[in-house]
């Protein structure tokens, strides 16, 4: 199984969504838009998830 790493090339803040998009072969723009919508709809719970993923995901490749 391939490890999930933060993206070094496709990053805005920490590369978390870029890394997830590369791992799951998603379009990074759609992932970012969905993240924003989910974060706003869940009263910013998505930010906590982003911070946790930032801490546990491997260093950028």
PDB file of C-alpha atoms in Angstrom, residues 9-32:
ATOM      1  CA  UNK A   9       4.356  20.735  -5.362  1.00  0.00           C
ATOM      2  CA  UNK A  10       0.583  21.059  -5.049  1.00  0.00           C
ATOM      3  CA  UNK A  11       0.193  22.940  -1.809  1.00  0.00           C
ATOM      4  CA  UNK A  12      -1.527  26.081  -0.606  1.00  0.00           C
ATOM      5  CA  UNK A  13      -0.939  25.879   3.147  1.00  0.00           C
ATOM      6  CA  UNK A  14       0.588  22.555   4.145  1.00  0.00           C
ATOM      7  CA  UNK A  15      -0.102  20.277   1.175  1.00  0.00           C
ATOM      8  CA  UNK A  16      -2.621  18.084   2.988  1.00  0.00           C
ATOM      9  CA  UNK A  17      -5.356  18.263   0.350  1.00  0.00           C
ATOM     10  CA  UNK A  18      -2.792  18.028  -2.440  1.00  0.00           C
ATOM     11  CA  UNK A  19      -1.370  14.876  -0.884  1.00  0.00           C
ATOM     12  CA  UNK A  20      -4.789  13.320  -0.391  1.00  0.00           C
ATOM     13  CA  UNK A  21      -5.698  14.192  -3.974  1.00  0.00           C
ATOM     14  CA  UNK A  22      -2.534  12.566  -5.308  1.00  0.00           C
ATOM     15  CA  UNK A  23      -3.042   9.437  -3.201  1.00  0.00           C
ATOM     16  CA  UNK A  24      -6.688   8.905  -4.133  1.00  0.00           C
ATOM     17  CA  UNK A  25      -6.308  10.286  -7.698  1.00  0.00           C
ATOM     18  CA  UNK A  26      -8.770  13.140  -7.135  1.00  0.00           C
ATOM     19  CA  UNK A  27      -8.894  16.553  -8.764  1.00  0.00           C
ATOM     20  CA  UNK A  28      -7.274  18.847  -6.195  1.00  0.00           C
ATOM     21  CA  UNK A  29      -9.519  21.814  -7.034  1.00  0.00           C
ATOM     22  CA  UNK A  30     -12.670  19.818  -6.353  1.00  0.00           C
ATOM     23  CA  UNK A  31     -11.160  18.493  -3.102  1.00  0.00           C
ATOM     24  CA  UNK A  32     -10.402  22.054  -1.950  1.00  0.00           C
TER      25      UNK A  32
END
